[in-house]
Amino acid sequence: MKPAAFAYAKARSLEDAIAQLGAHKGEAKLLAGGQSLIATLNMRLSSPSLLVDINGIGGIGGIGVKNGTVEIGALARHAALERSSDIAKHAPLIAAAMPHIAHPAIRNRGTIGGSLAYADPAAELPACLVALDGEIDIAGPNSKRTVKASDFFKGLFETALGSHDVLSAVRFPAASADTRVGFAELARRHGDYAMVGLAAAAQASGKRLSDVRLCYFGVGATPVRARKAETALAAGSVDQAVDALDLDPPDDIQATGAVKKHLAGVLLRRVAKQLMEKP
Ligand SMILES: Cc1cc2nc3c(=O)[nH]c(=O)nc-3n(C[C@H](O)[C@H](O)[C@H](O)COP(=O)(O)OP(=O)(O)OC[C@H]3O[C@@H](n4cnc5c(N)ncnc54)[C@H](O)[C@@H]3O)c2cc1C
């Protein structure tokens, strides 16, 4: 199928993009990497009257590390994150997740901002950002605001972004010597969206883990933290963490909820091993 007709505008700045969205009263959509948006247009799941291309906006595509914080601009491509030595060193969870996101051609165009704004419940980056206790900068018509990643994902493909907002950057604490991360997912084919996935972060104190954050994807409408399992894992028992898994995944086209719950336990054992190993 071909998309419905739409107009195209290239934004010159964040303010220009916000103004163009405002001038078209909920009828316009931002175009970043286009890797999700263009598919939805082609399938006519979405038919905006205007696409506002943000690819030419300067200053929102960088990767930086300052004062123990990693900051990534919305337009940073998946491939740039995958190849970044700063990400490898200071954001090992993002580095571990990257090869699982789609295929190289898609990673060459797709952006972190697009992935978070699209908020596919089976996507890797939303869960990583929640596991890292990150935050998201949003530029709107009259103000800029920052939203915790845990408050950003509101429902199925629904976020804290308003129709005139642009996601401009994300931030999260850089990994320290005591940081442990774990990542695993099960997909039917490498590069497909996950049936179930798990992104995790913790602090190691001696042989114990503290501040354990287990964030699943593909098990609900948004990234889902398994809080009882986090407590059990911090207490040192992987078996009890698996028994305590407080997830209730719905059936979807990939698998039944019961299968997903079983797979979540399998992934927890794999990720717990990564968290407990010294890097
Ligand atoms: C075959 C295939 C397989 C894929 N597999 C995976 C996978 O396994 N895991 C995964 O995570 N993703 C996967 N993707 C999606 C890919 O990661 C996309 O790149 C990503 O979801 C969207 O990023 P984008 O930059 O392409 O955004 P676009 O497609 O340009 O935009 C997506 C949505 O976000 C909005 N948007 C974009 N940028 C902003 C912004 N800065 N502020 C506010 N709103 C914004 C757009 O208006 C649009 O509604 C796959 C895609 C394809 C085609």
Coordinates of C-alpha atoms and ligand atoms in Angstrom, one line a residue:
M1 CA 0.0 0.0 0.0
K2 CA 1.0 3.6 -0.4
P3 CA 0.6 6.3 2.3
A4 CA -2.2 8.9 2.1
A5 CA -1.0 12.2 0.7
F6 CA 0.9 14.4 3.2
A7 CA 2.8 17.6 3.1
Y8 CA 6.5 17.8 4.1
A9 CA 8.4 20.5 6.0
K10 CA 12.0 20.5 7.2
A11 CA 12.3 22.0 10.7
R12 CA 15.2 24.5 11.1
S13 CA 15.3 24.3 14.9
L14 CA 13.5 22.8 17.9
E15 CA 11.3 25.9 18.1
D16 CA 10.5 25.7 14.4
A17 CA 9.5 22.0 14.8
I18 CA 7.2 22.9 17.8
A19 CA 5.7 25.8 15.9
Q20 CA 4.9 23.6 12.9
L21 CA 3.3 21.0 15.1
G22 CA 1.2 23.7 16.8
A23 CA 0.2 25.2 13.5
H24 CA -1.3 21.9 12.4
K25 CA -3.3 21.2 15.5
G26 CA -2.6 17.5 16.1
E27 CA -2.5 16.7 12.4
A28 CA 1.3 16.8 12.0
K29 CA 3.9 14.2 13.0
L30 CA 7.6 14.4 13.5
L31 CA 9.8 12.4 11.2
A32 CA 13.1 11.2 12.7
G33 CA 14.6 8.0 11.3
G34 CA 11.3 7.0 9.7
Q35 CA 11.8 3.3 10.5
S36 CA 8.5 3.0 12.4
L37 CA 6.6 6.0 11.1
I38 CA 6.9 5.3 7.4
A39 CA 5.7 1.7 7.9
T40 CA 2.6 3.0 9.8
L41 CA 2.0 5.5 7.0
N42 CA 2.3 2.8 4.3
M43 CA -0.1 0.6 6.2
R44 CA -2.4 3.6 6.6
L45 CA -2.4 3.1 10.4
S46 CA -1.6 6.8 10.5
S47 CA -2.4 9.6 8.1
P48 CA -0.9 12.9 9.2
S49 CA -1.4 15.9 6.9
L50 CA 2.1 17.1 7.5
L51 CA 5.5 15.4 8.3
V52 CA 7.9 17.7 10.1
D53 CA 11.4 16.4 9.4
I54 CA 13.7 17.0 12.4
N55 CA 16.8 15.4 10.9
G56 CA 18.3 18.8 10.1
I57 CA 18.1 20.2 13.6
G58 CA 21.6 20.8 15.0
G59 CA 22.7 20.0 18.6
I60 CA 20.2 17.2 19.4
G61 CA 22.2 14.2 18.1
G62 CA 25.2 14.0 20.3
I63 CA 26.4 11.6 22.9
G64 CA 28.2 13.1 25.9
V65 CA 29.4 12.1 29.4
K66 CA 29.7 14.9 32.0
N67 CA 29.8 14.8 35.8
G68 CA 28.9 11.1 36.0
T69 CA 25.9 11.5 33.7
V70 CA 25.4 10.2 30.2
E71 CA 23.4 12.5 27.9
I72 CA 22.2 11.4 24.5
G73 CA 20.4 13.7 22.0
A74 CA 17.2 12.5 20.5
L75 CA 18.6 12.3 17.0
A76 CA 21.5 9.9 17.9
R77 CA 21.1 6.9 15.6
H78 CA 21.1 3.4 16.9
A79 CA 24.2 2.7 14.9
A80 CA 26.1 5.7 16.5
L81 CA 25.2 4.3 19.9
E82 CA 26.4 0.9 18.9
R83 CA 29.8 2.2 17.7
S84 CA 30.3 4.8 20.5
S85 CA 33.3 4.1 22.9
D86 CA 31.5 6.4 25.4
I87 CA 28.4 4.2 25.4
A88 CA 30.5 1.0 25.6
K89 CA 32.3 2.4 28.7
H90 CA 29.7 4.4 30.5
A91 CA 26.4 2.8 29.3
P92 CA 27.1 -0.9 29.0
L93 CA 23.4 -1.8 29.2
I94 CA 22.7 0.3 26.1
A95 CA 25.7 -1.2 24.4
A96 CA 24.4 -4.7 25.2
A97 CA 20.9 -4.0 23.9
M98 CA 21.9 -2.4 20.6
P99 CA 22.7 -5.5 18.5
H100 CA 19.2 -6.8 19.3
I101 CA 17.5 -3.8 17.8
A102 CA 16.3 -4.7 14.3
H103 CA 19.0 -5.0 11.6
P104 CA 22.0 -2.9 10.6
A105 CA 20.1 -1.0 7.8
I106 CA 17.4 0.0 10.3
R107 CA 19.9 0.9 13.0
N108 CA 21.6 3.2 10.5
R109 CA 18.5 5.4 10.4
G110 CA 16.5 4.8 13.6
T111 CA 17.0 7.2 16.5
I112 CA 16.8 6.9 20.2
G113 CA 14.3 9.7 20.4
G114 CA 12.1 8.0 17.8
S115 CA 12.3 4.6 19.6
L116 CA 11.3 6.2 23.0
A117 CA 8.5 8.4 21.4
Y118 CA 7.1 5.5 19.5
A119 CA 7.1 3.4 22.7
D120 CA 6.6 0.0 21.3
P121 CA 6.1 -2.3 24.3
A122 CA 8.5 -4.9 22.8
A123 CA 11.3 -2.3 22.2
E124 CA 14.6 -2.5 24.0
L125 CA 15.5 1.1 24.6
P126 CA 12.4 2.1 26.7
A127 CA 13.1 -0.8 29.1
C128 CA 16.8 0.1 29.3
L129 CA 16.1 3.7 30.2
V130 CA 13.7 2.6 33.0
A131 CA 16.3 0.1 34.2
L132 CA 18.9 2.9 34.3
D133 CA 16.5 5.2 36.2
G134 CA 16.9 7.7 33.3
E135 CA 15.0 10.9 32.5
I136 CA 13.8 12.4 29.3
D137 CA 13.9 16.1 28.2
I138 CA 10.8 17.3 26.4
A139 CA 10.5 20.7 24.6
G140 CA 7.0 22.0 24.3
P141 CA 5.3 25.1 23.0
N142 CA 5.9 27.2 26.1
S143 CA 8.4 25.4 28.2
K144 CA 10.9 22.6 28.6
R145 CA 10.4 19.8 31.1
T146 CA 12.1 16.7 32.3
V147 CA 10.2 13.5 32.9
K148 CA 11.5 10.4 34.7
A149 CA 11.6 7.4 32.3
S150 CA 9.4 5.5 34.8
D151 CA 6.7 8.2 34.3
F152 CA 7.1 8.6 30.6
F153 CA 5.5 5.4 29.3
K154 CA 1.8 5.7 29.9
G155 CA 0.2 2.9 28.0
L156 CA 0.3 1.0 24.7
F157 CA 2.2 3.3 22.3
E158 CA 1.3 6.2 24.7
T159 CA 3.8 8.5 26.4
A160 CA 4.0 11.8 28.3
L161 CA 4.6 13.6 25.0
G162 CA 1.8 16.0 24.0
S163 CA 1.0 16.4 20.3
H164 CA 3.1 19.6 20.1
D165 CA 6.1 18.3 22.0
V166 CA 9.5 17.2 20.8
L167 CA 11.6 14.7 22.8
S168 CA 15.1 16.4 22.8
A169 CA 17.4 14.3 24.9
V170 CA 17.8 11.5 27.5
R171 CA 20.0 11.3 30.5
F172 CA 21.0 8.6 33.0
P173 CA 23.8 7.9 35.5
A174 CA 27.0 6.7 34.0
A175 CA 28.2 3.3 35.1
S176 CA 30.6 3.3 38.0
A177 CA 33.1 0.6 39.0
D178 CA 30.3 -1.1 41.1
T179 CA 27.6 -1.0 38.4
R180 CA 26.5 -4.4 37.1
V181 CA 24.2 -4.7 34.1
G182 CA 22.4 -7.6 32.4
F183 CA 20.5 -7.9 29.2
A184 CA 18.8 -10.8 27.4
E185 CA 15.9 -11.3 25.1
L186 CA 14.1 -14.1 23.2
A187 CA 13.0 -13.3 19.7
R188 CA 11.8 -15.7 17.0
R189 CA 14.6 -14.5 14.7
H190 CA 17.5 -12.2 15.5
G191 CA 16.5 -8.6 14.8
D192 CA 12.8 -9.2 15.3
Y193 CA 11.0 -7.5 18.1
A194 CA 11.4 -9.6 21.3
M195 CA 8.8 -12.1 22.5
V196 CA 10.1 -11.2 26.0
G197 CA 13.2 -9.3 27.0
L198 CA 14.9 -8.1 30.2
A199 CA 17.1 -5.1 30.9
A200 CA 18.7 -4.9 34.3
A201 CA 21.0 -2.8 36.4
A202 CA 22.3 -3.1 39.9
Q203 CA 25.1 -2.0 42.2
A204 CA 27.5 -4.6 43.6
S205 CA 28.4 -4.3 47.2
G206 CA 30.9 -7.0 48.0
K207 CA 29.2 -10.2 46.9
R208 CA 25.7 -8.7 47.3
L209 CA 23.7 -6.7 44.8
S210 CA 21.8 -3.6 45.8
D211 CA 19.5 -1.2 43.9
V212 CA 18.5 -4.0 41.6
R213 CA 16.2 -2.8 38.8
L214 CA 14.7 -5.5 36.5
C215 CA 12.8 -4.1 33.6
Y216 CA 10.9 -6.4 31.3
F217 CA 9.7 -5.6 27.8
G218 CA 7.2 -7.5 25.6
V219 CA 5.1 -8.5 28.7
G220 CA 2.7 -5.6 28.9
A221 CA 1.7 -2.3 27.4
T222 CA 4.8 -0.5 28.8
P223 CA 8.2 -1.5 30.2
V224 CA 7.4 -3.5 33.4
R225 CA 9.6 -3.6 36.5
A226 CA 9.5 -6.9 38.5
R227 CA 9.7 -5.4 41.9
K228 CA 9.3 -8.5 44.1
A229 CA 11.9 -10.3 42.0
E230 CA 14.2 -7.3 42.5
T231 CA 13.9 -7.7 46.3
A232 CA 14.5 -11.4 46.2
L233 CA 17.6 -11.0 43.9
A234 CA 19.0 -8.4 46.2
A235 CA 18.6 -10.9 49.1
G236 CA 20.8 -13.3 47.1
S237 CA 18.4 -15.9 45.8
V238 CA 17.9 -16.4 42.1
D239 CA 15.3 -19.3 42.7
Q240 CA 13.3 -17.1 45.0
A241 CA 13.5 -14.2 42.5
V242 CA 12.1 -16.5 39.8
D243 CA 9.3 -17.7 42.2
A244 CA 8.6 -14.0 43.1
L245 CA 8.2 -12.9 39.5
D246 CA 5.3 -10.5 39.7
L247 CA 4.3 -10.4 36.0
D248 CA 1.0 -11.0 34.3
P249 CA 1.7 -10.9 30.6
P250 CA -1.3 -10.8 28.3
D251 CA -1.4 -13.2 25.3
D252 CA -0.3 -11.7 22.0
I253 CA 0.5 -12.9 18.5
Q254 CA 3.9 -14.1 19.6
A255 CA 2.9 -16.3 22.6
T256 CA 0.4 -16.9 25.3
G257 CA 0.8 -15.1 28.6
A258 CA 1.7 -18.4 30.3
V259 CA 4.6 -19.0 27.8
K260 CA 5.8 -15.4 28.3
K261 CA 5.8 -15.8 32.1
H262 CA 7.9 -19.0 31.7
L263 CA 10.3 -17.2 29.4
A264 CA 10.6 -14.3 31.8
G265 CA 11.9 -16.8 34.4
V266 CA 14.4 -18.2 31.9
L267 CA 15.7 -14.7 31.1
L268 CA 15.9 -13.8 34.8
R269 CA 18.2 -16.7 35.4
R270 CA 20.5 -15.6 32.5
V271 CA 20.4 -11.9 33.5
A272 CA 21.0 -12.8 37.2
K273 CA 24.2 -14.6 36.2
Q274 CA 25.4 -11.5 34.3
L275 CA 24.6 -9.3 37.3
M276 CA 26.5 -11.5 39.7
E277 CA 29.6 -11.9 37.5
K278 CA 32.4 -9.4 37.8
P279 CA 32.8 -7.7 34.4
Ligands
LIG1 C1 11.8 -4.5 10.3 C2 11.9 -3.6 11.5 C3 12.3 -4.2 12.7 C4 12.5 -3.5 13.9 N1 12.9 -4.1 15.0 C5 13.0 -3.4 16.1 C6 13.4 -4.0 17.3 O1 13.7 -5.2 17.4 N2 13.5 -3.2 18.5 C7 13.2 -1.9 18.4 O2 13.3 -1.3 19.5 N3 12.8 -1.3 17.3 C8 12.7 -2.0 16.2 N4 12.4 -1.4 15.0 C9 12.0 0.1 15.1 C10 13.3 1.0 15.0 O3 14.1 0.8 16.2 C11 12.9 2.4 14.9 O4 14.0 3.1 14.4 C12 12.4 3.1 16.1 O5 11.3 2.5 16.7 C13 11.8 4.5 15.7 O6 12.8 5.4 15.5 P1 12.9 6.4 14.3 O7 13.9 7.3 14.6 O8 12.9 5.6 13.0 O9 11.5 7.1 14.5 P2 10.3 7.5 13.4 O10 9.9 6.3 12.7 O11 10.8 8.6 12.6 O12 9.2 8.0 14.4 C14 8.5 7.1 15.2 C15 7.4 7.9 16.0 O13 8.1 8.7 17.0 C16 7.8 10.1 16.7 N5 9.0 10.8 17.0 C17 10.3 10.6 16.4 N6 11.2 11.3 17.0 C18 10.6 12.1 17.9 C19 11.0 13.1 18.8 N7 12.3 13.5 18.9 N8 10.1 13.7 19.6 C20 8.8 13.3 19.6 N9 8.3 12.4 18.8 C21 9.2 11.8 17.9 C22 7.3 10.2 15.3 O14 6.5 11.3 15.1 C23 6.6 8.9 15.1 O15 5.3 9.0 15.7 C24 12.2 -2.1 13.9 C25 11.8 -1.4 12.7 C26 11.7 -2.2 11.5 C27 11.3 -1.5 10.2

